[in-house]
PDB file of C-alpha atoms in Angstrom:
ATOM      1  CA  ALA A  10    -105.202 -68.375-136.363  1.00 75.00           C
ATOM      2  CA  GLN A  11    -105.412 -71.208-133.908  1.00 82.00           C
ATOM      3  CA  SER A  12    -102.784 -73.790-133.129  1.00 90.00           C
ATOM      4  CA  VAL A  13    -102.447 -76.765-130.820  1.00 94.00           C
ATOM      5  CA  THR A  14     -99.176 -78.017-129.381  1.00 95.00           C
ATOM      6  CA  GLN A  15     -98.628 -81.445-127.936  1.00 95.00           C
ATOM      7  CA  LEU A  16     -94.992 -81.320-126.883  1.00 90.00           C
ATOM      8  CA  ASP A  17     -94.653 -84.997-126.019  1.00 93.00           C
ATOM      9  CA  SER A  18     -94.704 -87.221-129.082  1.00 93.00           C
ATOM     10  CA  GLN A  19     -94.320 -90.376-126.979  1.00 96.00           C
ATOM     11  CA  VAL A  20     -94.985 -91.087-123.311  1.00 97.00           C
ATOM     12  CA  PRO A  21     -93.993 -94.450-121.820  1.00 97.00           C
ATOM     13  CA  VAL A  22     -95.500 -95.269-118.422  1.00 97.00           C
ATOM     14  CA  PHE A  23     -95.791 -98.370-116.289  1.00 97.00           C
ATOM     15  CA  GLU A  24     -99.150 -99.991-115.693  1.00 97.00           C
ATOM     16  CA  GLU A  25    -101.068 -98.585-112.708  1.00 97.00           C
ATOM     17  CA  ALA A  26     -98.925 -95.423-112.686  1.00 98.00           C
ATOM     18  CA  PRO A  27    -100.484 -91.984-113.223  1.00 98.00           C
ATOM     19  CA  VAL A  28    -100.045 -90.153-116.509  1.00 98.00           C
ATOM     20  CA  GLU A  29    -100.422 -86.612-117.799  1.00 97.00           C
ATOM     21  CA  LEU A  30    -100.508 -85.759-121.499  1.00 98.00           C
ATOM     22  CA  ARG A  31     -99.881 -82.104-122.161  1.00 97.00           C
ATOM     23  CA  CYS A  32    -101.759 -79.844-124.549  1.00 97.00           C
ATOM     24  CA  ASN A  33    -101.314 -76.119-125.081  1.00 97.00           C
ATOM     25  CA  TYR A  34    -103.279 -74.041-127.537  1.00 95.00           C
ATOM     26  CA  SER A  35    -103.123 -70.610-129.068  1.00 92.00           C
ATOM     27  CA  SER A  36    -106.188 -68.642-130.117  1.00 87.00           C
ATOM     28  CA  SER A  37    -107.333 -65.041-130.166  1.00 84.00           C
ATOM     29  CA  VAL A  38    -110.955 -66.062-129.628  1.00 84.00           C
ATOM     30  CA  SER A  39    -112.855 -68.333-127.294  1.00 85.00           C
ATOM     31  CA  VAL A  40    -112.496 -72.002-128.084  1.00 87.00           C
ATOM     32  CA  TYR A  41    -113.943 -75.369-127.314  1.00 91.00           C
ATOM     33  CA  LEU A  42    -111.406 -78.040-126.341  1.00 93.00           C
ATOM     34  CA  PHE A  43    -111.390 -81.768-126.983  1.00 95.00           C
ATOM     35  CA  TRP A  44    -109.350 -84.894-126.412  1.00 97.00           C
ATOM     36  CA  TYR A  45    -109.668 -87.812-128.811  1.00 96.00           C
ATOM     37  CA  VAL A  46    -108.093 -91.272-128.690  1.00 96.00           C
ATOM     38  CA  GLN A  47    -107.081 -93.430-131.620  1.00 94.00           C
ATOM     39  CA  TYR A  48    -106.477 -97.143-131.159  1.00 92.00           C
ATOM     40  CA  PRO A  49    -104.430 -98.984-133.818  1.00 87.00           C
ATOM     41  CA  ASN A  50    -106.164 -99.243-137.187  1.00 81.00           C
ATOM     42  CA  GLN A  51    -109.207 -97.373-135.957  1.00 85.00           C
ATOM     43  CA  GLY A  52    -110.668 -93.915-136.288  1.00 87.00           C
ATOM     44  CA  LEU A  53    -110.672 -91.399-133.459  1.00 92.00           C
ATOM     45  CA  GLN A  54    -113.191 -91.403-130.633  1.00 92.00           C
ATOM     46  CA  LEU A  55    -114.019 -88.642-128.198  1.00 93.00           C
ATOM     47  CA  LEU A  56    -112.614 -88.933-124.667  1.00 95.00           C
ATOM     48  CA  LEU A  57    -113.909 -85.649-123.283  1.00 95.00           C
ATOM     49  CA  LYS A  58    -114.669 -82.053-124.166  1.00 93.00           C
ATOM     50  CA  TYR A  59    -114.749 -78.638-122.544  1.00 93.00           C
ATOM     51  CA  LEU A  60    -117.363 -76.182-123.776  1.00 89.00           C
ATOM     52  CA  SER A  61    -117.957 -73.982-120.727  1.00 86.00           C
ATOM     53  CA  GLY A  62    -118.528 -74.150-116.985  1.00 87.00           C
ATOM     54  CA  SER A  63    -116.408 -76.225-114.642  1.00 89.00           C
ATOM     55  CA  THR A  64    -112.793 -76.271-115.733  1.00 90.00           C
ATOM     56  CA  LEU A  65    -112.357 -79.902-114.640  1.00 95.00           C
ATOM     57  CA  VAL A  66    -113.885 -82.232-117.169  1.00 95.00           C
ATOM     58  CA  LYS A  67    -114.344 -85.957-116.725  1.00 96.00           C
ATOM     59  CA  GLY A  68    -114.457 -88.311-119.654  1.00 94.00           C
ATOM     60  CA  ILE A  69    -114.657 -91.965-120.501  1.00 93.00           C
ATOM     61  CA  ASN A  70    -112.292 -94.685-119.278  1.00 93.00           C
ATOM     62  CA  GLY A  71    -111.317 -92.734-116.152  1.00 96.00           C
ATOM     63  CA  PHE A  72    -109.679 -89.814-117.974  1.00 97.00           C
ATOM     64  CA  GLU A  73    -110.070 -86.195-116.935  1.00 97.00           C
ATOM     65  CA  ALA A  74    -108.714 -82.872-118.151  1.00 97.00           C
ATOM     66  CA  GLU A  75    -108.427 -79.390-116.709  1.00 95.00           C
ATOM     67  CA  PHE A  76    -108.897 -76.210-118.698  1.00 94.00           C
ATOM     68  CA  ASN A  77    -106.504 -73.460-117.651  1.00 94.00           C
ATOM     69  CA  LYS A  78    -107.313 -70.260-119.477  1.00 90.00           C
ATOM     70  CA  SER A  79    -104.372 -68.249-118.162  1.00 92.00           C
ATOM     71  CA  GLN A  80    -101.898 -70.906-119.272  1.00 92.00           C
ATOM     72  CA  THR A  81    -103.917 -71.812-122.382  1.00 93.00           C
ATOM     73  CA  SER A  82    -103.590 -75.448-121.486  1.00 95.00           C
ATOM     74  CA  PHE A  83    -105.871 -78.479-121.451  1.00 97.00           C
ATOM     75  CA  HIS A  84    -103.816 -81.340-120.015  1.00 97.00           C
ATOM     76  CA  LEU A  85    -105.206 -84.875-119.918  1.00 98.00           C
ATOM     77  CA  ARG A  86    -104.723 -87.032-116.832  1.00 98.00           C
ATOM     78  CA  LYS A  87    -105.456 -90.504-115.574  1.00 98.00           C
ATOM     79  CA  PRO A  88    -104.558 -91.612-112.034  1.00 97.00           C
ATOM     80  CA  SER A  89    -103.839 -95.235-112.940  1.00 97.00           C
ATOM     81  CA  VAL A  90    -103.303 -96.491-116.486  1.00 97.00           C
ATOM     82  CA  HIS A  91    -103.944 -99.934-117.937  1.00 97.00           C
ATOM     83  CA  ILE A  92    -102.300-101.781-120.785  1.00 96.00           C
ATOM     84  CA  SER A  93    -105.474-101.160-122.804  1.00 95.00           C
ATOM     85  CA  ASP A  94    -104.847 -97.389-122.650  1.00 96.00           C
ATOM     86  CA  THR A  95    -101.980 -97.796-125.100  1.00 96.00           C
ATOM     87  CA  ALA A  96    -103.034 -95.612-128.016  1.00 96.00           C
ATOM     88  CA  GLU A  97    -102.475 -92.235-129.638  1.00 96.00           C
ATOM     89  CA  TYR A  98    -104.130 -89.222-128.036  1.00 97.00           C
ATOM     90  CA  PHE A  99    -105.030 -86.035-129.859  1.00 96.00           C
ATOM     91  CA  CYS A 100    -105.917 -82.660-128.428  1.00 96.00           C
ATOM     92  CA  ALA A 101    -108.151 -80.436-130.579  1.00 94.00           C
ATOM     93  CA  VAL A 102    -109.685 -76.967-130.514  1.00 92.00           C
ATOM     94  CA  SER A 103    -112.592 -75.377-132.308  1.00 88.00           C
ATOM     95  CA  GLU A 104    -113.651 -71.727-132.286  1.00 82.00           C
ATOM     96  CA  SER A 105    -116.724 -71.241-130.161  1.00 77.00           C
ATOM     97  CA  SER A 106    -118.086 -68.778-132.725  1.00 74.00           C
ATOM     98  CA  GLY A 107    -118.384 -71.671-135.107  1.00 66.00           C
ATOM     99  CA  THR A 108    -115.967 -72.041-137.989  1.00 68.00           C
ATOM    100  CA  TYR A 109    -116.889 -75.724-138.378  1.00 75.00           C
ATOM    101  CA  LYS A 110    -113.218 -76.565-138.292  1.00 82.00           C
ATOM    102  CA  TYR A 111    -111.271 -78.460-135.662  1.00 89.00           C
ATOM    103  CA  ILE A 112    -107.532 -77.965-135.272  1.00 91.00           C
ATOM    104  CA  PHE A 113    -105.732 -81.048-134.007  1.00 93.00           C
ATOM    105  CA  GLY A 114    -102.368 -81.417-132.335  1.00 94.00           C
ATOM    106  CA  THR A 115     -99.770 -83.797-133.704  1.00 94.00           C
ATOM    107  CA  GLY A 116    -100.681 -86.453-131.158  1.00 95.00           C
ATOM    108  CA  THR A 117     -99.039 -88.169-128.193  1.00 96.00           C
ATOM    109  CA  ARG A 118     -98.406 -91.885-128.329  1.00 96.00           C
ATOM    110  CA  LEU A 119     -99.031 -93.375-124.902  1.00 97.00           C
ATOM    111  CA  LYS A 120     -97.324 -96.712-124.341  1.00 97.00           C
ATOM    112  CA  VAL A 121     -98.263 -98.524-121.149  1.00 97.00           C
ATOM    113  CA  LEU A 122     -95.637-100.995-120.006  1.00 96.00           C
ATOM    114  CA  ALA A 123     -96.285-104.131-117.957  1.00 94.00           C
TER     115      ALA A 123
ATOM    116  CA  LYS B  20    -126.927 -97.299-135.206  1.00 65.00           C
ATOM    117  CA  ALA B  21    -124.332 -97.780-137.922  1.00 76.00           C
ATOM    118  CA  GLY B  22    -121.144 -95.760-137.611  1.00 92.00           C
ATOM    119  CA  VAL B  23    -119.313 -93.701-140.204  1.00 96.00           C
ATOM    120  CA  THR B  24    -118.389 -95.848-143.190  1.00 96.00           C
ATOM    121  CA  GLN B  25    -115.476 -95.049-145.461  1.00 97.00           C
ATOM    122  CA  THR B  26    -114.639 -96.801-148.697  1.00 97.00           C
ATOM    123  CA  PRO B  27    -112.293 -98.029-149.897  1.00 97.00           C
ATOM    124  CA  ARG B  28    -110.246 -98.843-146.800  1.00 96.00           C
ATOM    125  CA  TYR B  29    -106.995 -99.273-148.706  1.00 97.00           C
ATOM    126  CA  LEU B  30    -105.871 -98.232-152.137  1.00 96.00           C
ATOM    127  CA  ILE B  31    -102.693 -97.871-154.110  1.00 98.00           C
ATOM    128  CA  LYS B  32    -102.290 -95.367-156.925  1.00 97.00           C
ATOM    129  CA  THR B  33     -99.453 -94.042-159.013  1.00 97.00           C
ATOM    130  CA  ARG B  34     -98.347 -90.450-159.403  1.00 97.00           C
ATOM    131  CA  GLY B  35    -100.532 -88.432-161.725  1.00 97.00           C
ATOM    132  CA  GLN B  36    -103.642 -90.539-161.216  1.00 98.00           C
ATOM    133  CA  GLN B  37    -106.730 -89.341-159.409  1.00 98.00           C
ATOM    134  CA  VAL B  38    -108.686 -90.905-156.584  1.00 98.00           C
ATOM    135  CA  THR B  39    -112.179 -90.623-155.142  1.00 98.00           C
ATOM    136  CA  LEU B  40    -112.928 -91.537-151.548  1.00 98.00           C
ATOM    137  CA  SER B  41    -116.405 -92.023-150.146  1.00 98.00           C
ATOM    138  CA  CYS B  42    -117.904 -91.394-146.727  1.00 98.00           C
ATOM    139  CA  SER B  43    -121.339 -92.350-145.409  1.00 97.00           C
ATOM    140  CA  PRO B  44    -122.114 -90.479-142.174  1.00 96.00           C
ATOM    141  CA  ILE B  45    -124.153 -91.658-139.250  1.00 95.00           C
ATOM    142  CA  SER B  46    -127.843 -91.518-140.050  1.00 93.00           C
ATOM    143  CA  GLY B  47    -129.217 -88.066-139.241  1.00 91.00           C
ATOM    144  CA  HIS B  48    -125.839 -86.335-139.240  1.00 92.00           C
ATOM    145  CA  ARG B  49    -125.700 -83.504-141.726  1.00 91.00           C
ATOM    146  CA  SER B  50    -122.131 -82.330-141.154  1.00 92.00           C
ATOM    147  CA  VAL B  51    -119.262 -84.206-142.768  1.00 94.00           C
ATOM    148  CA  SER B  52    -115.641 -83.161-142.480  1.00 94.00           C
ATOM    149  CA  TRP B  53    -112.465 -84.609-143.949  1.00 97.00           C
ATOM    150  CA  TYR B  54    -108.975 -84.804-142.473  1.00 96.00           C
ATOM    151  CA  GLN B  55    -105.603 -85.949-143.744  1.00 97.00           C
ATOM    152  CA  GLN B  56    -103.523 -87.850-141.199  1.00 95.00           C
ATOM    153  CA  THR B  57     -99.788 -88.344-141.676  1.00 92.00           C
ATOM    154  CA  PRO B  58     -97.110 -89.410-139.162  1.00 85.00           C
ATOM    155  CA  GLY B  59     -95.739 -86.424-137.307  1.00 79.00           C
ATOM    156  CA  GLN B  60     -98.306 -84.017-138.771  1.00 84.00           C
ATOM    157  CA  GLY B  61    -101.361 -85.166-136.915  1.00 88.00           C
ATOM    158  CA  LEU B  62    -104.703 -84.439-138.546  1.00 93.00           C
ATOM    159  CA  GLN B  63    -104.931 -81.646-141.082  1.00 94.00           C
ATOM    160  CA  PHE B  64    -108.379 -80.233-141.844  1.00 93.00           C
ATOM    161  CA  LEU B  65    -109.411 -80.505-145.485  1.00 96.00           C
ATOM    162  CA  PHE B  66    -113.026 -79.283-145.630  1.00 93.00           C
ATOM    163  CA  GLU B  67    -116.427 -79.464-144.001  1.00 93.00           C
ATOM    164  CA  TYR B  68    -119.856 -79.812-145.582  1.00 93.00           C
ATOM    165  CA  PHE B  69    -123.313 -79.285-144.175  1.00 91.00           C
ATOM    166  CA  SER B  70    -126.457 -79.866-146.208  1.00 91.00           C
ATOM    167  CA  GLU B  71    -124.463 -79.983-149.459  1.00 94.00           C
ATOM    168  CA  THR B  72    -122.697 -76.659-148.755  1.00 94.00           C
ATOM    169  CA  GLN B  73    -119.008 -76.321-148.045  1.00 94.00           C
ATOM    170  CA  ARG B  74    -118.754 -74.170-144.933  1.00 90.00           C
ATOM    171  CA  ASN B  75    -114.996 -74.157-144.434  1.00 89.00           C
ATOM    172  CA  LYS B  76    -111.871 -75.467-146.051  1.00 91.00           C
ATOM    173  CA  GLY B  77    -108.291 -75.957-144.987  1.00 92.00           C
ATOM    174  CA  ASN B  78    -105.045 -74.962-146.635  1.00 92.00           C
ATOM    175  CA  PHE B  79    -104.755 -77.606-149.293  1.00 96.00           C
ATOM    176  CA  PRO B  80    -104.159 -77.105-153.025  1.00 96.00           C
ATOM    177  CA  GLY B  81    -107.041 -77.098-155.457  1.00 96.00           C
ATOM    178  CA  ARG B  82    -106.233 -80.705-156.390  1.00 97.00           C
ATOM    179  CA  PHE B  83    -108.211 -81.629-153.291  1.00 98.00           C
ATOM    180  CA  SER B  84    -111.940 -81.238-153.695  1.00 97.00           C
ATOM    181  CA  GLY B  85    -115.081 -82.586-152.159  1.00 97.00           C
ATOM    182  CA  ARG B  86    -118.815 -82.624-152.336  1.00 97.00           C
ATOM    183  CA  GLN B  87    -121.812 -83.713-150.347  1.00 97.00           C
ATOM    184  CA  PHE B  88    -124.977 -85.254-151.667  1.00 96.00           C
ATOM    185  CA  SER B  89    -128.561 -84.718-150.556  1.00 95.00           C
ATOM    186  CA  ASN B  90    -128.430 -87.884-148.450  1.00 94.00           C
ATOM    187  CA  SER B  91    -125.389 -86.404-146.591  1.00 94.00           C
ATOM    188  CA  ARG B  92    -122.963 -88.892-148.107  1.00 97.00           C
ATOM    189  CA  SER B  93    -119.733 -87.203-149.086  1.00 98.00           C
ATOM    190  CA  GLU B  94    -116.900 -87.788-151.494  1.00 98.00           C
ATOM    191  CA  MET B  95    -113.471 -86.281-151.732  1.00 98.00           C
ATOM    192  CA  ASN B  96    -111.340 -86.293-154.831  1.00 98.00           C
ATOM    193  CA  VAL B  97    -107.630 -85.823-155.265  1.00 98.00           C
ATOM    194  CA  SER B  98    -106.406 -85.212-158.790  1.00 95.00           C
ATOM    195  CA  THR B  99    -102.887 -85.465-160.180  1.00 96.00           C
ATOM    196  CA  LEU B 100    -101.655 -87.473-157.218  1.00 97.00           C
ATOM    197  CA  GLU B 101     -98.246 -86.766-155.728  1.00 97.00           C
ATOM    198  CA  LEU B 102     -96.098 -88.973-153.503  1.00 96.00           C
ATOM    199  CA  GLY B 103     -96.799 -86.617-150.589  1.00 95.00           C
ATOM    200  CA  ASP B 104    -100.510 -87.357-150.802  1.00 97.00           C
ATOM    201  CA  SER B 105     -99.897 -90.760-149.246  1.00 97.00           C
ATOM    202  CA  ALA B 106    -101.839 -90.632-145.993  1.00 97.00           C
ATOM    203  CA  LEU B 107    -104.790 -91.864-144.015  1.00 96.00           C
ATOM    204  CA  TYR B 108    -107.869 -89.861-144.987  1.00 97.00           C
ATOM    205  CA  LEU B 109    -110.409 -89.658-142.210  1.00 96.00           C
ATOM    206  CA  CYS B 110    -114.015 -88.656-142.499  1.00 96.00           C
ATOM    207  CA  ALA B 111    -116.005 -87.469-139.495  1.00 95.00           C
ATOM    208  CA  SER B 112    -119.675 -86.721-139.101  1.00 93.00           C
ATOM    209  CA  SER B 113    -121.603 -84.752-136.525  1.00 90.00           C
ATOM    210  CA  SER B 114    -125.117 -83.491-136.082  1.00 83.00           C
ATOM    211  CA  THR B 115    -124.233 -79.799-136.297  1.00 72.00           C
ATOM    212  CA  GLY B 116    -120.499 -79.391-136.796  1.00 61.00           C
ATOM    213  CA  ILE B 117    -120.202 -76.930-133.919  1.00 67.00           C
ATOM    214  CA  ALA B 118    -118.947 -78.051-130.523  1.00 70.00           C
ATOM    215  CA  GLY B 119    -120.459 -81.400-131.110  1.00 74.00           C
ATOM    216  CA  GLU B 120    -118.697 -84.706-130.966  1.00 83.00           C
ATOM    217  CA  LEU B 121    -117.053 -85.761-134.195  1.00 90.00           C
ATOM    218  CA  PHE B 122    -117.654 -89.405-135.067  1.00 92.00           C
ATOM    219  CA  PHE B 123    -114.819 -90.741-137.161  1.00 94.00           C
ATOM    220  CA  GLY B 124    -114.684 -93.521-139.696  1.00 95.00           C
ATOM    221  CA  GLU B 125    -111.749 -95.915-139.805  1.00 94.00           C
ATOM    222  CA  GLY B 126    -110.234 -94.051-142.723  1.00 95.00           C
ATOM    223  CA  SER B 127    -109.061 -94.718-146.246  1.00 97.00           C
ATOM    224  CA  ARG B 128    -105.347 -95.416-146.460  1.00 96.00           C
ATOM    225  CA  LEU B 129    -103.952 -94.082-149.722  1.00 97.00           C
ATOM    226  CA  THR B 130    -100.502 -95.052-150.958  1.00 97.00           C
ATOM    227  CA  VAL B 131     -99.104 -93.190-153.942  1.00 97.00           C
ATOM    228  CA  LEU B 132     -96.236 -94.875-155.773  1.00 96.00           C
TER     229      LEU B 132
END
């Protein structure tokens, strides 16, 4: 069975500072990895995904993530955050063999302070 | 291109009642999946449909059911509602359901009193 752990439930950071949101997963098979963002009163939208190839993935809004197979991690980073990045971020995995099911972490609430 | 549409957006029910939620996917998307979102629990997978067939389901009791119609629209039903069913129910569509981007609706917020 797969699982996703987002250890930080809340991350406060000052505007223009860098941020890293941590995600660790557990799976006995190959997986695809995703980061989604949810703004207040909205559904989730995809930030970036890792399917194969380069372990450094770049997404929208200046975010990037690095897949580390040995540490089973997929941490999300942004070098300089803006107030508008305040939102909840979810890490998710899906088996690459295709079970049509995504397992989401419990989310990290990023609060950008002025 | 219209996004994923969920109706109703908000609803209040009492224990023991049943509820039906509707989801219209993005045009051309044949995969529809449902998730329950609660504070502290994140998103829990309910089930996924593709071309009217349920391909996978999560660990929810049989009170939770769903279906998909030939036009890819989907409904989920919860019978005999319990207080713990209060949640945001999110629907997501994708073209294949594998590795593809999930496009989420804004959700249906269910409150059970």
